[in-house]
XYZ file of C-alpha atoms in Angstrom:
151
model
C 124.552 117.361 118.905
C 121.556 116.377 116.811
C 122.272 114.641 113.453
C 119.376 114.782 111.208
C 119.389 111.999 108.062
C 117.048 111.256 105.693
C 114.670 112.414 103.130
C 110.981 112.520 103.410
C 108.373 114.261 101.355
C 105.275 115.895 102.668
C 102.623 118.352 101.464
C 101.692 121.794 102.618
C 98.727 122.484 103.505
C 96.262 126.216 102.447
C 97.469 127.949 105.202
C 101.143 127.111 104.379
C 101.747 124.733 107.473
C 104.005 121.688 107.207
C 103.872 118.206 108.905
C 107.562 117.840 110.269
C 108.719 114.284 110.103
C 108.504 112.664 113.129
C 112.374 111.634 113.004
C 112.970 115.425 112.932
C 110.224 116.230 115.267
C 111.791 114.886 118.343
C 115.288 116.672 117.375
C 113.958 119.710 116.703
C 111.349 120.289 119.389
C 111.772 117.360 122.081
C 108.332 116.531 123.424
C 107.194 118.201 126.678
C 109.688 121.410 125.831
C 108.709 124.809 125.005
C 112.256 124.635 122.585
C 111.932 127.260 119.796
C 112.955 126.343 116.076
C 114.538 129.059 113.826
C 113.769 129.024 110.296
C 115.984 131.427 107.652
C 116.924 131.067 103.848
C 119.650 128.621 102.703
C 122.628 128.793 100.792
C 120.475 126.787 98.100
C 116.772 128.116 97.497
C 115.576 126.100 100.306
C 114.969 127.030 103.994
C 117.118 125.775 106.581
C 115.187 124.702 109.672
C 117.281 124.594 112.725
C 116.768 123.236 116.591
C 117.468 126.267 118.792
C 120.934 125.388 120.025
C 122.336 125.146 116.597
C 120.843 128.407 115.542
C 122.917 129.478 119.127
C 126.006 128.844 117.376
C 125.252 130.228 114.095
C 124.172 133.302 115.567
C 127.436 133.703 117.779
C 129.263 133.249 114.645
C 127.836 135.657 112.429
C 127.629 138.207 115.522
C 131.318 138.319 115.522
C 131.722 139.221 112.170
C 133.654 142.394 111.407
C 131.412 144.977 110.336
C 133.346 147.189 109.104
C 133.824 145.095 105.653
C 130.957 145.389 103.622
C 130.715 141.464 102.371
C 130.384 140.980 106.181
C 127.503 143.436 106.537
C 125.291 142.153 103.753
C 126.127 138.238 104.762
C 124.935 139.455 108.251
C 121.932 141.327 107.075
C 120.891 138.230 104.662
C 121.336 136.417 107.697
C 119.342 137.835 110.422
C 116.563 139.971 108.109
C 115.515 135.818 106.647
C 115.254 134.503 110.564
C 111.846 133.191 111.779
C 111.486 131.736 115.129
C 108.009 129.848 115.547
C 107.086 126.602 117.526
C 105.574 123.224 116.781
C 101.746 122.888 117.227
C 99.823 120.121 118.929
C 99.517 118.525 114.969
C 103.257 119.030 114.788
C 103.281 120.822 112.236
C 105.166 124.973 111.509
C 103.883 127.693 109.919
C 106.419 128.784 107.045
C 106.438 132.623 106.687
C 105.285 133.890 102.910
C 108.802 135.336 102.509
C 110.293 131.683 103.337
C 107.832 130.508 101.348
C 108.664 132.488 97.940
C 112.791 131.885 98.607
C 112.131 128.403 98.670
C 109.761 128.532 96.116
C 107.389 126.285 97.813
C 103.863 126.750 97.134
C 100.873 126.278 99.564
C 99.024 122.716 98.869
C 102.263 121.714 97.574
C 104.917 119.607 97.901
C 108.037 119.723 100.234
C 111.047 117.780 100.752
C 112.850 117.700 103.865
C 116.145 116.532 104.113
C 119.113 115.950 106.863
C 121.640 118.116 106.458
C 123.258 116.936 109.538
C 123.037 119.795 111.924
C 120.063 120.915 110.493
C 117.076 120.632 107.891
C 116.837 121.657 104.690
C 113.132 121.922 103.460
C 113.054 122.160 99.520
C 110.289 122.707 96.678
C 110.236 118.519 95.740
C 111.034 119.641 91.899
C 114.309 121.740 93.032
C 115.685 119.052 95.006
C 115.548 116.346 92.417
C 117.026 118.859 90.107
C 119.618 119.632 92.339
C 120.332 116.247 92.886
C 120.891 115.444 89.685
C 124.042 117.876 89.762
C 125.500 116.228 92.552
C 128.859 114.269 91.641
C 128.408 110.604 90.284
C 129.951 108.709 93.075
C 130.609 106.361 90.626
C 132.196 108.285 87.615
C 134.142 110.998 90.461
C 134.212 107.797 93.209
C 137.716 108.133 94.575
C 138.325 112.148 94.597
C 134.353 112.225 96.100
C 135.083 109.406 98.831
C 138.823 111.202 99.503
C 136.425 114.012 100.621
C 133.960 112.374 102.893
C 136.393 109.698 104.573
């Protein structure tokens, strides 16, 4: 399983292409393969950028959803309608589709934060991130419930 860490800030460019990091690069889209990447919106307004296998596994799961309750249906269509499969080109960068794009609120010639989210990447507008981020738990102030969660 690929674990993706880190945070690291790069611009868009007119045509609404992104540099991937080269950390996530290699994860994503080893060098040499033909391995697809699947892009789709987030929980948060961000899109989630995962390597093929993962997607593998999120797809099986929402494909065995029960369908015949209606929260089920619309997670399912919010799920597959957002799905964008592209590749990395010989720059290494992806082209993020203009409905991506307006989710995430990211803005061509702008900036864009990527961020490990363990299984996958989360690629925010810079200015959302930092905002989220600020709403995070103090480690400090919520320290022992917050560490009782993540040990």
């Amino acid at each position: 399983m690929s674990v993706f860490r880190s945070e690291f800030i790069y611009a868009l460019d007119e045509k609404g292409r992104v540099k991937l990091p080269p950390a996530f690069r290699e994860l994503l889209s080893p060098k040499g393969s033909d391995t697809r990447i699947f892009l789709l919106r987030d929980v948060e307004p961000c899109i989630g950028i995962y390597p093929e296998a993962e997607y593998a596994l999120l797809e099986a799961k929402v494909s065995r959803l029960d369908m015949g309750v209606m929260a089920n249906r619309k997670l399912r269509r919010r799920f597959v309608s957002s799905v964008a499969e592209c590749s990395v080109d010989a720059q290494g960068r992806i082209l993020l589709p203009p409905s991506l794009m307006e989710y995430a609120q990211l803005v061509k010639s702008g900036p864009a934060l990527f961020a490990g989210f363990g299984n996958y990447v989360q690629l925010w507008n810079k200015a959302l991130y930092e905002d989220d981020i600020k709403d995070a738990p103090d480690m400090r102030s919520d320290g022992p419930h917050q560490l009782e969660l993540i040990s």
